[in-house]
Amino acid sequence: MKESSSSSDVSSRFRSSSAVSDEEDESFGSQVEDESKSQEELPEQKEEHKLKREVGLFSAVMLIVGSIIGSGIFITPKGVLQYSGSVGACLLIWTLCGFLALMGALCYAELGTAIPVSGAEYSYFLYIYEKRGKFGPIPAFLYLWMCSLIIKTSTVAAQLLTFAEYIVEPIFPTCPTPGAIKKLVALIAICFITFINCYSVRIATRMNNVFTIAKLLAIAIVVLVGAYMLSKGSYHHLATGFEGSTSFYELGNAFYFGLWAYDSWNNLNFITEELVDPHINLPRSIMIGIPLVTVCYVSANIAYFTVLSPNEILASDAVAVGFANNVLGPAAFIIPILVAASAFGGSNGTCMITSRLPFAAARKGHWAELMSYVQVYHLTPAPALIFNAVIVSIMVCFGNIAGLIDLYSFVAWMFYGGSMASVIVLRFSEKDLPRPYKVPLVIPIIMSLVSLYLVSTPLLFNPQMEYLYALVFLLSGLLLYFPFIHYGLRLRIMEKITRVVQLLLVCAPSESMPD
């Protein structure tokens, strides 16, 4: 291993993207253009420098299904029902959310095959807007800023609170669950997840696979029980239809809860370079995987209504627990365990993805260099993982599940809308860009309007302080961007912090690690 970078090298990474050499800019652009060509045209001698294309259609479908199905289907039915007002509207929203996730993923399929580089939205914004002036990298940086500090971390925090909810609630069957105990359990969980991810990527991946099986088993039990109850004639709650439906404006929050359960529909774009025939398998796996998840979600909600009344669902923060207690008797403990495992597994997978974004951005000079350091013995991005854990812990301590979902959805759909609009921008600004998959233009237009509705409606008709905090926090990213990224200001304190962390974690710059 080479000697660690000097103090000046450490702080120089925290520089303006405009200071990046012309050679690096040309390399990024040429990489996108080269990857956009068909794989048959690429020289064979370059294959050893690329990620192997080993993910086929079946594995891609399983990745979509496993990424989307987490804790959402077990906690958000209450929120969807609360803001939709009726059983019929609730089931309709679950179906429409699946349709919106499918259309959004197809837009991302065009971006992922036309710009096949790592980083998903961050890389798309950087490629599209970086060359449009000296302020072009701002959208990419603001996405990095919000994703690292709110979007993904709030998802992990909500999942961990769900995990704690299902672990703790059975211990207090006759009284409300103490909030402090739930938060303590969630904090212990994030510490354990961070330790495992810092210790071994392989162990973290295997742990994620085990919990994916648990979440599928939990949904299978719920759906099968629901089918049995329907066969016995238990459909009186479903028969109420659209009685009590809320106004059009209140449905925005209902969609927030439903779409949060469908989130991660864009995760396949993080591994576009590893897909076999991505121009075929990326859109095809999306068109198989997301409808499959939609069927599971709608079926699970129908199953809930065969056992629980709308009032019982609204009174419970852990819907699946009430469902199990009503129909499974002594075996009811199985569902809380499986749901907790599902939420824990989702947290683990999201932590892995979240830590890779600042890790990759630091190499481009858009984040502190320390985030690109690797633990010497275990070859894991330990500083980025620990940074992620600190942010998640703060959200666990000061947030609640419903508030985190609202905050996450509001911020996430601003950037999703930006990505949909980027598809339209590229159609007119780079007409000759190779597009192995081309989504009908009407779809990104519709999704841009849907994103505008989801962002503006809560602000206009259900304003909350969390939305104001999110907007202020978004703009606060500019206070970091201009001095430290655009103008390349260096802080001596970062040099000292980097040295201390290097000693504590035994980590080094990733480029100095052996192949």
C-alpha positions as a printed Julia matrix, in Angstrom:
515×3 Matrix{Float64}:
   0.0     0.0     0.0
   1.27    3.43   -0.91
   1.9     6.06    1.69
  -1.12    8.14    2.71
  -1.72   11.42    0.89
  -0.16   14.56    2.3
  -2.24   17.14    4.12
  -2.49   19.35    1.04
  -3.67   16.42   -1.04
  -6.31   15.59    1.57
  -7.94   18.98    1.52
  -7.55   19.53   -2.23
 -10.31   17.02   -2.93
 -12.81   19.46   -1.43
 -12.57   21.71   -4.48
 -14.71   23.21   -7.19
 -15.93   20.97   -9.92
 -14.84   23.73  -12.31
 -11.29   23.14  -11.13
 -11.33   19.6   -12.4
  -8.95   19.28  -15.3
 -10.16   19.4   -18.89
  -8.77   15.94  -19.32
 -11.07   14.6   -16.57
 -14.11   16.33  -18.1
 -13.3    14.89  -21.5
 -12.81   11.46  -19.92
 -16.26   11.6   -18.29
 -17.95   12.64  -21.51
 -16.12   10.09  -23.62
 -16.96    7.36  -21.09
 -20.68    8.09  -21.53
 -20.42    8.16  -25.31
 -18.4     4.95  -25.45
 -20.74    3.11  -23.09
 -23.75    4.25  -25.12
 -22.52    2.3   -28.13
 -23.44   -1.31  -28.55
 -21.27   -3.71  -26.62
 -20.23   -5.47  -29.84
 -18.38   -2.33  -30.95
 -16.25   -2.09  -27.81
 -12.67   -3.34  -28.08
 -12.15   -6.63  -26.32
  -8.98   -5.46  -24.63
 -10.98   -2.93  -22.55
 -13.27   -5.5   -20.98
 -10.88   -6.16  -18.1
 -11.3    -2.55  -16.99
 -15.09   -2.73  -16.84
 -17.57   -4.25  -14.44
 -18.63   -7.69  -15.62
 -22.07   -7.98  -17.16
 -23.34  -10.88  -15.08
 -26.85   -9.79  -14.06
 -29.38  -11.43  -16.36
 -33.11  -10.87  -16.72
 -34.16  -13.11  -13.81
 -31.63  -11.59  -11.4
 -32.65   -8.09  -12.5
 -36.33   -8.82  -11.79
 -35.41  -10.22   -8.36
 -33.34   -7.1    -7.62
 -36.3    -4.86   -8.41
 -38.73   -6.92   -6.34
 -36.31   -7.28   -3.43
 -35.44   -3.56   -3.42
 -39.02   -2.3    -3.51
 -40.59   -4.68   -0.99
 -39.39   -3.55    2.41
 -41.24   -2.17    5.39
 -43.64    0.01    3.38
 -46.4    -2.52    2.77
 -46.54   -3.25    6.51
 -46.76    0.34    7.81
 -48.09    2.63    5.05
 -51.59    1.06    4.66
 -52.64    3.19    7.62
 -51.41    6.42    5.99
 -52.92    5.62    2.58
 -56.29    4.81    4.17
 -56.21    7.85    6.45
 -55.72   10.33    3.59
 -57.85    8.5     1.0
 -60.82    8.05    3.36
 -62.32    4.86    1.92
 -61.46    1.27    1.15
 -62.1     1.69   -2.58
 -59.97    4.84   -2.87
 -57.24    3.17   -0.81
 -57.0     0.17   -3.16
 -57.17    2.45   -6.2
 -54.27    4.52   -4.91
 -52.17    1.4    -4.31
 -52.8     0.4    -7.93
 -52.1     3.87   -9.32
 -48.89    4.12   -7.29
 -47.69    0.92   -8.95
 -48.54    2.39  -12.35
 -46.65    5.61  -11.55
 -43.63    3.64  -10.33
 -43.67    1.69  -13.61
 -43.8     4.85  -15.75
 -41.06    6.51  -13.69
 -38.84    3.44  -13.98
 -39.3     3.39  -17.77
 -38.09    7.0   -17.92
 -35.06    5.95  -15.91
 -34.55    3.03  -18.31
 -33.95    5.52  -21.12
 -31.55    7.54  -18.97
 -29.77    4.4   -17.76
 -29.18    3.0   -21.24
 -28.28    6.37  -22.81
 -25.98    7.42  -19.92
 -24.7     4.08  -18.53
 -22.47    5.39  -15.74
 -22.61    4.84  -11.98
 -24.45    7.2    -9.65
 -27.99    7.23  -11.1
 -29.52   10.73  -10.71
 -26.22   12.26   -9.6
 -24.46   11.12  -12.77
 -27.43   11.99  -15.01
 -27.62   15.56  -13.7
 -23.84   15.91  -13.93
 -23.74   14.71  -17.53
 -26.72   16.75  -18.72
 -26.1    20.07  -16.97
 -22.36   20.23  -16.23
 -21.54   21.49  -19.72
 -24.28   24.14  -19.68
 -22.26   26.78  -17.86
 -20.17   27.24  -14.74
 -23.2    26.63  -12.52
 -24.15   23.45  -14.35
 -22.97   21.01  -11.63
 -25.32   22.56   -9.05
 -28.29   20.2    -9.7
 -26.02   17.15   -9.32
 -24.47   18.53   -6.13
 -27.83   19.44   -4.6
 -29.07   15.92   -5.3
 -25.93   14.56   -3.64
 -26.49   16.92   -0.71
 -30.13   15.99   -0.2
 -29.75   12.29   -0.96
 -26.87   11.83    1.49
 -28.48   13.86    4.27
 -32.25   13.4     3.83
 -33.59   11.2     1.01
 -31.84    7.88    1.66
 -31.12    8.46    5.35
 -34.77    9.24    6.14
 -35.7     5.99    4.37
 -33.29    4.05    6.59
 -34.55    5.84    9.71
 -38.19    5.07    8.88
 -37.34    1.43    8.19
 -35.45    1.11   11.46
 -38.32    2.66   13.4
 -40.59    0.13   11.7
 -38.22   -2.64   12.73
 -38.33   -1.37   16.31
 -42.13   -1.02   16.18
 -42.62   -4.67   15.28
 -40.0    -5.87   17.74
 -41.3    -3.87   20.71
 -45.09   -3.78   20.19
 -45.69   -7.48   21.03
 -43.99   -6.84   24.39
 -46.63   -4.18   25.22
 -49.89   -5.74   23.93
 -52.23   -3.79   26.22
 -50.63   -0.34   26.29
 -48.96    2.12   23.89
 -45.38    1.29   22.97
 -42.89    3.59   24.73
 -41.28    5.8    22.09
 -37.93    5.92   23.87
 -37.6     2.14   23.78
 -38.4     2.01   20.05
 -35.78    4.63   19.31
 -33.2     2.84   21.44
 -33.81   -0.4    19.52
 -33.51    1.48   16.21
 -30.21    3.06   17.3
 -28.79   -0.33   18.29
 -29.85   -1.67   14.89
 -28.1     1.06   12.88
 -24.92    0.51   14.9
 -25.04   -3.22   14.12
 -25.75   -2.65   10.41
 -22.9    -0.16   10.16
 -20.5    -2.55   11.9
 -21.39   -5.41    9.53
 -21.03   -3.22    6.45
 -17.7    -1.88    7.65
 -16.46   -5.37    8.44
 -17.42   -7.22    5.26
 -19.39   -6.45    2.11
 -19.87  -10.17    1.54
 -21.45  -10.74    4.96
 -23.67   -7.68    4.52
 -24.82   -8.98    1.12
 -25.59  -12.45    2.46
 -27.5   -10.93    5.36
 -29.54   -8.92    2.87
 -30.39  -12.07    0.89
 -31.66  -13.83    4.02
 -33.92  -10.94    4.93
 -35.25  -10.71    1.36
 -36.56  -14.26    1.74
 -38.2   -13.24    5.03
 -40.07  -10.31    3.46
 -41.4   -12.46    0.62
 -42.52  -15.1     3.11
 -44.35  -12.48    5.21
 -46.29  -11.18    2.18
 -47.08  -14.73    1.06
 -48.61  -15.54    4.47
 -50.72  -12.35    4.47
 -52.0   -12.91    0.91
 -52.8   -16.61    1.47
 -54.7   -15.87    4.68
 -56.61  -13.12    2.87
 -57.54  -15.5     0.05
 -58.8   -18.01    2.63
 -60.9   -15.35    4.39
 -62.42  -14.25    1.06
 -63.37  -17.85    0.33
 -65.24  -17.83    3.67
 -67.21  -14.73    2.63
 -65.3   -12.13    4.68
 -65.64   -9.19    2.29
 -68.04   -6.85    4.11
 -65.32   -4.2     4.63
 -64.42   -4.32    0.94
 -68.09   -3.9     0.04
 -68.11   -0.35    1.5
 -66.36    0.78   -1.69
 -65.72    4.52   -2.0
 -67.86    5.64    0.96
 -66.11    8.45    2.82
 -63.5     9.28    0.17
 -61.55   12.48    0.82
 -61.04   15.47   -1.47
 -58.75   15.51   -4.49
 -56.24   17.71   -2.69
 -55.86   15.42    0.31
 -54.99   12.51   -1.96
 -51.49   13.98   -2.39
 -50.5    12.77    1.07
 -52.1     9.38    0.4
 -49.93    9.06   -2.71
 -46.88    9.99   -0.61
 -47.43    6.99    1.64
 -48.19    4.65   -1.25
 -45.27    5.76   -3.39
 -42.93    5.45   -0.41
 -43.8     1.75   -0.29
 -42.93    1.5    -4.01
 -39.69    3.44   -3.66
 -36.43    1.93   -4.96
 -38.01    1.38   -8.38
 -34.94    3.22   -9.69
 -32.34    1.1    -7.87
 -31.6    -1.03  -10.93
 -30.07    2.08  -12.53
 -27.23    1.86  -10.03
 -26.0    -1.34  -11.72
 -26.72   -0.63  -15.4
 -23.1    -1.4   -16.29
 -23.47   -4.9   -14.83
 -26.63   -5.89  -16.72
 -26.46   -8.35  -19.59
 -27.87   -6.62  -22.69
 -29.08   -3.59  -20.68
 -30.91   -2.06  -23.66
 -33.15   -5.16  -23.57
 -33.09   -6.39  -19.97
 -33.39   -3.04  -18.18
 -36.82   -2.1   -19.59
 -37.95   -5.73  -19.73
 -37.12   -6.41  -16.06
 -38.93   -3.2   -15.09
 -42.05   -4.24  -16.99
 -42.02   -7.61  -15.21
 -40.85   -6.67  -11.7
 -42.95   -3.6   -10.9
 -46.31   -5.09  -11.98
 -45.4    -8.15   -9.88
 -44.85   -5.93   -6.84
 -48.11   -4.09   -7.58
 -50.04   -7.38   -7.54
 -48.41   -8.3    -4.19
 -49.21   -4.91   -2.65
 -52.83   -4.73   -3.78
 -53.4    -8.36   -2.75
 -51.89   -7.71    0.7
 -54.16   -4.69    1.23
 -57.22   -6.68    0.17
 -56.13   -9.32    2.69
 -55.9    -6.68    5.44
 -59.5    -5.57    4.78
 -60.8    -9.16    4.94
 -59.7    -9.31    8.59
 -59.49   -5.73    9.89
 -62.0    -2.91    9.71
 -60.85    0.52    8.47
 -61.0     1.83   12.05
 -58.78   -1.02   13.28
 -56.23   -0.27   10.58
 -56.24    3.44   11.43
 -55.77    2.65   15.14
 -52.64    0.55   14.61
 -49.09    1.63   13.77
 -48.23   -1.99   13.0
 -51.04   -3.19   10.72
 -49.56   -6.62   10.09
 -49.42   -7.35   13.83
 -53.15   -6.68   14.24
 -53.81   -8.82   11.18
 -51.79  -11.71   12.61
 -53.39  -11.46   16.06
 -56.86  -11.77   14.52
 -56.28  -14.83   12.36
 -53.12  -16.72   13.33
 -53.74  -17.26   17.02
 -50.69  -18.79   18.79
 -48.69  -18.49   15.55
 -49.24  -14.72   15.38
 -45.67  -14.07   16.57
 -44.38  -15.17   13.14
 -45.6   -12.06   11.32
 -43.91   -9.45   13.59
 -40.65  -11.37   13.3
 -40.84  -11.56    9.5
 -41.87   -7.91    9.14
 -39.07   -6.8    11.46
 -36.65   -8.89    9.4
 -37.97   -7.27    6.22
 -37.5    -3.75    7.59
 -34.06   -4.61    8.94
 -33.0    -6.09    5.61
 -34.28   -3.04    3.74
 -32.29   -0.8     6.08
 -29.15   -2.82    5.45
 -29.52   -2.66    1.67
 -30.26    1.08    1.66
 -27.26    1.76    3.89
 -25.02    0.02    1.37
 -26.37    2.15   -1.5
 -26.37    5.39    0.48
 -22.73    5.1     1.51
 -21.62    4.6    -2.11
 -22.94    7.95   -3.29
 -20.69   10.23   -1.18
 -17.91    7.69   -1.74
 -18.18    8.13   -5.53
 -18.81   11.9    -5.38
 -15.72   12.46   -3.22
 -13.58   11.07   -6.03
 -14.96   13.78   -8.34
 -14.19   16.51   -5.8
 -17.87   17.06   -4.89
 -17.61   15.8    -1.32
 -14.99   15.7     1.43
 -12.05   13.48    0.41
 -12.42   11.52    3.65
 -15.64    9.98    2.27
 -13.61    8.23   -0.46
 -11.3     6.48    2.02
 -11.31    2.7     2.41
 -10.64    0.58    5.48
  -7.25   -1.03    4.84
  -7.95   -4.56    6.07
 -11.6    -5.01    5.09
 -11.67   -2.8     1.94
 -14.98   -1.16    2.87
 -15.92    2.58    2.75
 -15.94    2.84    6.54
 -15.9     6.69    6.81
 -18.88    7.02    4.45
 -20.77    4.28    6.3
 -20.17    5.88    9.69
 -21.15    9.31    8.36
 -24.38    7.76    7.08
 -25.01    6.11   10.46
 -24.62    9.43   12.3
 -27.21   11.16   10.08
 -29.63    8.21   10.43
 -29.21    8.24   14.22
 -30.11   11.94   14.38
 -33.27   11.29   12.34
 -34.22    8.35   14.55
 -33.88   10.49   17.68
 -35.89   13.45   16.45
 -38.3    11.95   13.91
 -41.3     9.69   13.61
 -42.3     7.31   10.84
 -45.1     9.44    9.34
 -43.04   12.63    9.47
 -40.04   10.94    7.87
 -42.18    9.54    5.05
 -43.66   12.99    4.34
 -40.23   14.61    4.43
 -38.65   11.93    2.26
 -41.41   11.9    -0.35
 -41.55   15.68   -0.68
 -37.8    15.96   -1.29
 -37.42   12.81   -3.38
 -40.15   13.76   -5.86
 -38.51   17.11   -6.51
 -35.5    15.26   -7.89
 -37.57   12.53   -9.53
 -39.39   15.32  -11.37
 -36.04   16.79  -12.36
 -34.99   13.43  -13.79
 -38.24   13.11  -15.77
 -37.73   16.63  -17.14
 -34.15   15.7   -18.03
 -35.45   12.99  -20.37
 -37.36   15.7   -22.24
 -34.36   18.06  -22.23
 -32.09   15.37  -23.69
 -34.59   14.6   -26.47
 -34.19   18.13  -27.82
 -30.64   19.03  -26.78
 -28.92   15.79  -27.84
 -31.02   14.28  -30.57
 -28.11   12.15  -31.81
 -27.36   10.57  -28.4
 -27.67    6.77  -28.82
 -30.79    5.56  -27.02
 -30.95    1.74  -26.92
 -34.32    2.13  -25.18
 -36.61    5.08  -25.94
 -39.63    5.7   -23.74
 -42.68    7.35  -25.38
 -42.29   11.09  -24.8
 -45.76   11.36  -23.31
 -44.62    9.3   -20.28
 -41.91   11.71  -19.0
 -44.33   14.59  -19.65
 -47.01   12.91  -17.52
 -44.5    12.03  -14.81
 -43.2    15.61  -14.73
 -46.75   16.84  -14.13
 -47.32   14.16  -11.47
 -44.11   15.22   -9.73
 -45.25   18.84   -9.81
 -48.58   17.81   -8.27
 -46.93   15.74   -5.52
 -44.58   18.57   -4.58
 -46.99   21.52   -4.84
 -50.21   20.05   -3.42
 -48.96   19.46    0.15
 -47.4    22.93    0.16
 -50.65   24.59   -0.92
 -53.27   22.56    0.92
 -51.48   20.82    3.8
 -48.44   22.95    4.67
 -46.18   21.57    7.36
 -43.01   22.88    8.93
 -41.13   19.8     7.68
 -41.57   21.0     4.08
 -40.17   24.42    4.93
 -37.22   22.77    6.7
 -36.6    20.64    3.6
 -36.6    23.66    1.26
 -34.3    25.63    3.56
 -32.0    22.64    3.85
 -31.96   22.26    0.06
 -30.89   25.87   -0.41
 -28.34   25.55    2.39
 -26.43   23.2     0.12
 -25.45   26.26   -1.93
 -23.65   27.64    1.14
 -21.38   24.63    0.9
 -21.17   24.44   -2.89
 -19.94   27.93   -3.72
 -17.07   28.34   -1.23
 -15.84   24.74   -1.07
 -16.7    23.31   -4.48
 -17.0    26.21   -6.9
 -14.18   28.37   -5.49
 -12.13   25.55   -3.97
 -11.83   26.94   -0.43
  -9.81   24.63    1.82
 -10.24   24.2     5.57
  -7.3    23.24    7.72
  -9.66   21.55   10.18
 -10.53   18.99    7.48
  -6.89   17.98    7.34
  -6.84   17.31   11.08
 -10.16   15.46   11.02
  -8.94   13.3     8.15
  -5.75   12.37   10.02
  -7.65   11.44   13.18
 -10.17    9.32   11.28
  -7.38    7.61    9.35
  -5.74    6.59   12.61
  -8.98    5.5    14.29
 -10.37    3.49   11.38
  -7.07    2.46    9.75
  -8.22    3.73    6.37
  -6.49    5.18    3.33
  -7.38    6.86    0.02
  -9.07    4.31   -2.22
  -6.77    5.05   -5.15
  -3.78    3.97   -3.03
  -5.27    0.57   -2.29
  -3.9    -2.45   -4.16
  -5.98   -3.87   -7.03
